[in-house]
Amino acid sequence: MSTMHPDARRIRITACPDKDAIIEVDGHDVASAVEAYRITQTVDEGPEVTLYVQQDWKGMEFKGLAEVFVEPADVRHVVMGFLDAVDWQKLDEAVLARGDLDGKPGELTRGLLAQLREWAAGA
């Protein structure tokens, strides 16, 4: 770890489905302010952690290696990531196999939305 950037901060994230997440930056618990987080890394760069915090959080910004960015929570990235992960062929097949299509105008749009909603809910 001797190659760490001088502004680096230690981050610890532990998340389990049946427990509250543990999110610490330099040993300070920030989990109560974090609504979502994203961890990314490319082949050529170190990890980058983005913490999406509550709109009224007055905390500080942490940067380092893994760079930690603190931003207001915005679920658009979650929605975009979900839609990016949808296989259009599987969606097409699932919608056309639905039993709730009724032949009325807009049935395919209603079917698409219902299918996406079910997948988002984990069904």
Coordinates of N, CA and C in Angstrom, one line a residue:
M1 N 0.8 -1.2 0.0 CA 0.0 0.0 0.0 C 0.8 1.3 0.0
S2 N 2.1 1.2 -0.2 CA 2.9 2.3 -0.2 C 2.7 3.2 -1.5
T3 N 2.0 2.7 -2.5 CA 1.7 3.5 -3.7 C 0.4 4.3 -3.5
M4 N -0.2 4.3 -2.4 CA -1.5 5.0 -2.2 C -1.3 6.5 -2.4
H5 N -2.3 7.1 -3.0 CA -2.4 8.6 -3.2 C -2.4 9.2 -1.8
P6 N -1.8 10.4 -1.7 CA -1.7 11.0 -0.3 C -3.1 11.4 0.2
D7 N -4.1 11.6 -0.7 CA -5.4 12.0 -0.3 C -6.4 10.8 -0.1
A8 N -5.8 9.6 -0.2 CA -6.6 8.4 -0.2 C -7.4 8.2 1.2
R9 N -8.5 7.7 1.1 CA -9.4 7.4 2.3 C -9.7 5.9 2.3
R10 N -9.7 5.4 3.5 CA -10.1 4.0 3.6 C -11.7 3.9 3.6
I11 N -12.2 3.0 2.8 CA -13.6 2.8 2.7 C -13.9 1.3 3.0
R12 N -14.9 1.1 3.8 CA -15.4 -0.3 4.1 C -16.9 -0.3 3.8
I13 N -17.2 -1.2 3.0 CA -18.7 -1.5 2.7 C -18.9 -3.0 2.9
T14 N -19.9 -3.3 3.7 CA -20.3 -4.6 4.0 C -21.8 -4.6 3.8
A15 N -22.3 -5.4 2.9 CA -23.7 -5.5 2.6 C -24.2 -6.9 2.6
C16 N -25.2 -7.2 3.3 CA -25.8 -8.5 3.3 C -27.3 -8.3 3.2
P17 N -28.0 -9.3 2.5 CA -29.5 -9.1 2.3 C -30.3 -9.0 3.6
D18 N -29.8 -9.7 4.6 CA -30.6 -9.7 5.9 C -30.1 -8.8 7.0
K19 N -29.2 -7.9 6.6 CA -28.6 -7.0 7.6 C -28.5 -5.6 7.0
D20 N -28.4 -4.6 7.9 CA -28.1 -3.2 7.5 C -26.7 -3.1 6.9
A21 N -26.5 -2.4 5.9 CA -25.2 -2.2 5.3 C -24.3 -1.5 6.3
I22 N -23.0 -1.8 6.3 CA -22.0 -1.1 7.0 C -21.2 -0.3 6.0
I23 N -21.2 1.0 6.1 CA -20.5 1.9 5.2 C -19.7 2.9 6.1
E24 N -18.3 2.7 6.0 CA -17.4 3.6 6.8 C -16.4 4.2 5.9
V25 N -16.1 5.5 6.1 CA -15.0 6.2 5.4 C -14.1 6.6 6.5
D26 N -12.8 6.2 6.4 CA -11.8 6.5 7.4 C -12.3 6.1 8.8
G27 N -13.0 5.0 8.9 CA -13.5 4.6 10.2 C -14.8 5.3 10.7
H28 N -15.3 6.2 10.0 CA -16.5 7.0 10.4 C -17.7 6.4 9.7
D29 N -18.7 6.0 10.5 CA -19.9 5.4 10.0 C -20.8 6.5 9.2
V30 N -21.0 6.2 7.9 CA -21.8 7.2 7.1 C -23.0 6.5 6.6
A31 N -23.3 5.2 7.0 CA -24.4 4.4 6.4 C -25.7 5.1 6.5
S32 N -26.0 5.8 7.6 CA -27.3 6.4 7.8 C -27.6 7.5 6.8
A33 N -26.6 8.1 6.2 CA -26.8 9.1 5.2 C -26.8 8.6 3.8
V34 N -26.3 7.4 3.6 CA -26.1 6.8 2.2 C -27.4 6.1 1.8
E35 N -27.9 6.5 0.6 CA -29.1 5.8 0.1 C -28.7 4.8 -1.0
A36 N -27.6 5.0 -1.6 CA -27.1 4.0 -2.6 C -25.6 4.3 -2.8
Y37 N -24.9 3.3 -3.4 CA -23.5 3.5 -3.7 C -23.2 2.7 -5.0
R38 N -22.1 3.1 -5.6 CA -21.7 2.5 -6.8 C -20.2 2.3 -6.7
I39 N -19.7 1.1 -7.1 CA -18.2 0.8 -7.1 C -17.9 0.5 -8.5
T40 N -16.9 1.2 -9.1 CA -16.5 0.9 -10.5 C -15.0 0.8 -10.5
Q41 N -14.5 0.1 -11.5 CA -13.0 0.0 -11.7 C -12.8 -0.4 -13.1
T42 N -11.8 0.3 -13.7 CA -11.4 -0.1 -15.0 C -10.1 -0.8 -14.9
V43 N -9.6 -1.4 -16.0 CA -8.4 -2.2 -16.0 C -7.2 -1.2 -15.7
D44 N -7.3 0.0 -16.2 CA -6.1 0.9 -16.1 C -6.2 1.8 -14.8
E45 N -7.3 1.8 -14.1 CA -7.4 2.7 -12.9 C -7.8 1.9 -11.7
G46 N -7.6 2.5 -10.6 CA -8.1 1.9 -9.3 C -9.5 2.0 -9.1
P47 N -10.1 1.4 -8.0 CA -11.5 1.5 -7.8 C -12.0 2.9 -7.5
E48 N -13.2 3.2 -7.9 CA -13.8 4.4 -7.6 C -15.2 4.1 -6.9
V49 N -15.4 4.8 -5.8 CA -16.7 4.6 -5.0 C -17.4 5.9 -5.0
T50 N -18.7 5.8 -5.4 CA -19.6 7.0 -5.4 C -20.7 6.7 -4.4
L51 N -20.8 7.5 -3.4 CA -21.8 7.4 -2.3 C -22.9 8.4 -2.7
Y52 N -24.2 7.9 -2.8 CA -25.3 8.8 -3.1 C -26.0 9.0 -1.7
V53 N -25.9 10.3 -1.2 CA -26.4 10.6 0.1 C -27.8 11.3 0.0
Q54 N -28.4 11.4 1.2 CA -29.7 12.1 1.3 C -29.5 13.5 0.9
Q55 N -30.5 14.1 0.3 CA -30.4 15.5 -0.2 C -30.0 16.5 0.9
D56 N -30.4 16.3 2.1 CA -30.1 17.3 3.2 C -28.9 17.0 4.0
W57 N -28.1 16.0 3.5 CA -26.9 15.6 4.3 C -25.8 16.7 4.1
K58 N -25.2 17.1 5.2 CA -24.3 18.2 5.2 C -22.9 17.7 5.5
G59 N -22.6 16.5 5.1 CA -21.3 15.8 5.4 C -20.2 16.4 4.5
M60 N -19.1 15.8 4.5 CA -18.0 16.3 3.7 C -17.7 15.4 2.5
E61 N -16.9 15.8 1.5 CA -16.6 15.0 0.4 C -15.3 14.3 0.6
F62 N -15.2 13.0 0.4 CA -14.0 12.2 0.5 C -13.5 11.8 -0.8
K63 N -12.2 12.1 -1.1 CA -11.6 11.6 -2.3 C -10.3 11.0 -2.0
G64 N -9.9 10.0 -2.8 CA -8.7 9.3 -2.6 C -8.6 8.1 -3.5
L65 N -7.8 7.1 -3.2 CA -7.7 5.9 -4.0 C -8.4 4.8 -3.2
A66 N -9.3 4.2 -3.4 CA -10.5 4.3 -4.2 C -11.0 5.7 -4.0
E67 N -11.2 6.4 -5.1 CA -11.8 7.7 -4.9 C -13.2 7.6 -4.4
V68 N -13.6 8.4 -3.5 CA -14.9 8.4 -2.9 C -15.6 9.7 -3.2
F69 N -16.7 9.7 -4.0 CA -17.4 10.9 -4.3 C -18.7 10.8 -3.5
V70 N -19.1 11.9 -3.0 CA -20.4 12.0 -2.3 C -21.3 12.9 -3.1
E71 N -22.5 12.3 -3.5 CA -23.4 13.1 -4.4 C -24.8 12.9 -3.8
P72 N -25.7 13.8 -4.1 CA -27.1 13.7 -3.7 C -27.7 12.4 -4.3
A73 N -28.5 11.7 -3.6 CA -29.1 10.5 -4.1 C -30.0 10.8 -5.3
D74 N -29.9 10.0 -6.3 CA -30.6 10.1 -7.6 C -30.8 8.7 -8.1
V75 N -32.1 8.3 -8.2 CA -32.3 6.9 -8.6 C -32.3 6.7 -10.1
R76 N -32.0 7.8 -10.9 CA -32.0 7.6 -12.3 C -30.9 6.6 -12.7
H77 N -29.7 6.6 -12.1 CA -28.7 5.7 -12.4 C -29.1 4.2 -12.2
V78 N -29.9 4.0 -11.2 CA -30.4 2.7 -10.9 C -31.4 2.2 -12.0
V79 N -32.3 3.1 -12.3 CA -33.2 2.8 -13.4 C -32.5 2.5 -14.7
M80 N -31.6 3.4 -15.0 CA -30.8 3.2 -16.3 C -30.0 1.9 -16.3
G81 N -29.4 1.6 -15.2 CA -28.7 0.3 -15.1 C -29.6 -0.9 -15.2
F82 N -30.8 -0.8 -14.6 CA -31.8 -1.9 -14.8 C -32.2 -2.0 -16.2
L83 N -32.5 -0.9 -16.9 CA -33.0 -1.0 -18.3 C -31.8 -1.5 -19.2
D84 N -30.6 -1.0 -18.9 CA -29.4 -1.5 -19.7 C -29.3 -3.0 -19.6
A85 N -29.6 -3.6 -18.5 CA -29.4 -5.0 -18.2 C -30.5 -5.9 -18.8
V86 N -31.6 -5.2 -19.3 CA -32.7 -6.0 -19.8 C -32.4 -6.6 -21.2
D87 N -32.6 -7.9 -21.4 CA -32.4 -8.5 -22.7 C -33.7 -8.3 -23.5
W88 N -33.6 -7.6 -24.6 CA -34.8 -7.3 -25.3 C -35.6 -8.5 -25.8
Q89 N -34.8 -9.5 -26.2 CA -35.4 -10.8 -26.7 C -36.2 -11.5 -25.6
K90 N -35.6 -11.5 -24.4 CA -36.3 -12.2 -23.2 C -37.6 -11.3 -22.9
L91 N -37.4 -10.0 -22.9 CA -38.6 -9.1 -22.6 C -39.7 -9.4 -23.6
D92 N -39.3 -9.4 -24.9 CA -40.3 -9.6 -26.0 C -41.0 -10.9 -25.7
E93 N -40.3 -12.0 -25.5 CA -40.9 -13.3 -25.2 C -41.8 -13.3 -24.0
A94 N -41.3 -12.7 -22.9 CA -42.1 -12.7 -21.7 C -43.4 -11.9 -21.8
V95 N -43.3 -10.8 -22.6 CA -44.5 -10.0 -22.7 C -45.5 -10.7 -23.6
L96 N -45.1 -11.3 -24.7 CA -46.0 -12.0 -25.6 C -46.6 -13.2 -24.9
A97 N -46.0 -13.8 -23.9 CA -46.5 -15.0 -23.2 C -47.4 -14.6 -22.0
R98 N -47.6 -13.3 -21.8 CA -48.4 -12.9 -20.6 C -49.8 -13.3 -20.8
G99 N -50.5 -13.7 -19.8 CA -51.9 -14.0 -19.8 C -52.8 -12.8 -19.7
D100 N -52.3 -11.6 -19.4 CA -53.1 -10.5 -19.2 C -53.2 -9.6 -20.4
L101 N -52.7 -10.0 -21.5 CA -52.9 -9.2 -22.8 C -54.4 -9.3 -23.1
D102 N -55.0 -8.2 -23.5 CA -56.5 -8.2 -23.7 C -56.9 -7.7 -25.0
G103 N -56.0 -7.4 -25.9 CA -56.4 -7.0 -27.3 C -56.8 -5.6 -27.4
K104 N -56.9 -4.9 -26.3 CA -57.3 -3.5 -26.3 C -56.1 -2.6 -26.7
P105 N -56.4 -1.3 -27.1 CA -55.3 -0.4 -27.5 C -54.3 -0.3 -26.3
G106 N -53.0 -0.3 -26.6 CA -52.0 -0.1 -25.6 C -51.6 -1.4 -24.8
E107 N -52.1 -2.5 -25.3 CA -51.9 -3.7 -24.5 C -50.4 -4.1 -24.4
L108 N -49.6 -3.9 -25.5 CA -48.2 -4.2 -25.5 C -47.5 -3.3 -24.6
T109 N -47.8 -2.0 -24.6 CA -47.1 -1.1 -23.7 C -47.5 -1.4 -22.2
R110 N -48.7 -1.7 -21.9 CA -49.1 -2.1 -20.6 C -48.4 -3.4 -20.2
G111 N -48.3 -4.3 -21.1 CA -47.6 -5.6 -20.9 C -46.1 -5.4 -20.6
L112 N -45.5 -4.5 -21.4 CA -44.1 -4.2 -21.2 C -43.8 -3.6 -19.8
L113 N -44.6 -2.6 -19.5 CA -44.5 -2.0 -18.2 C -44.7 -2.9 -17.0
A114 N -45.7 -3.8 -17.2 CA -46.0 -4.8 -16.1 C -44.9 -5.8 -16.0
Q115 N -44.3 -6.2 -17.1 CA -43.2 -7.2 -17.0 C -42.0 -6.5 -16.4
L116 N -41.7 -5.3 -16.8 CA -40.5 -4.6 -16.2 C -40.7 -4.4 -14.7
R117 N -41.9 -4.0 -14.4 CA -42.2 -3.8 -12.9 C -42.0 -5.2 -12.1
E118 N -42.5 -6.3 -12.7 CA -42.3 -7.6 -12.1 C -40.9 -7.9 -11.9
W119 N -40.1 -7.7 -13.0 CA -38.7 -8.1 -12.9 C -38.0 -7.2 -11.9
A120 N -38.3 -5.9 -11.9 CA -37.7 -5.0 -10.9 C -38.0 -5.4 -9.5
A121 N -39.2 -6.0 -9.3 CA -39.5 -6.4 -7.9 C -39.0 -7.8 -7.6
G122 N -38.3 -8.4 -8.6 CA -37.7 -9.7 -8.3 C -38.5 -10.9 -8.6
A123 N -39.7 -10.6 -9.3 CA -40.6 -11.7 -9.6 C -40.2 -12.4 -10.9

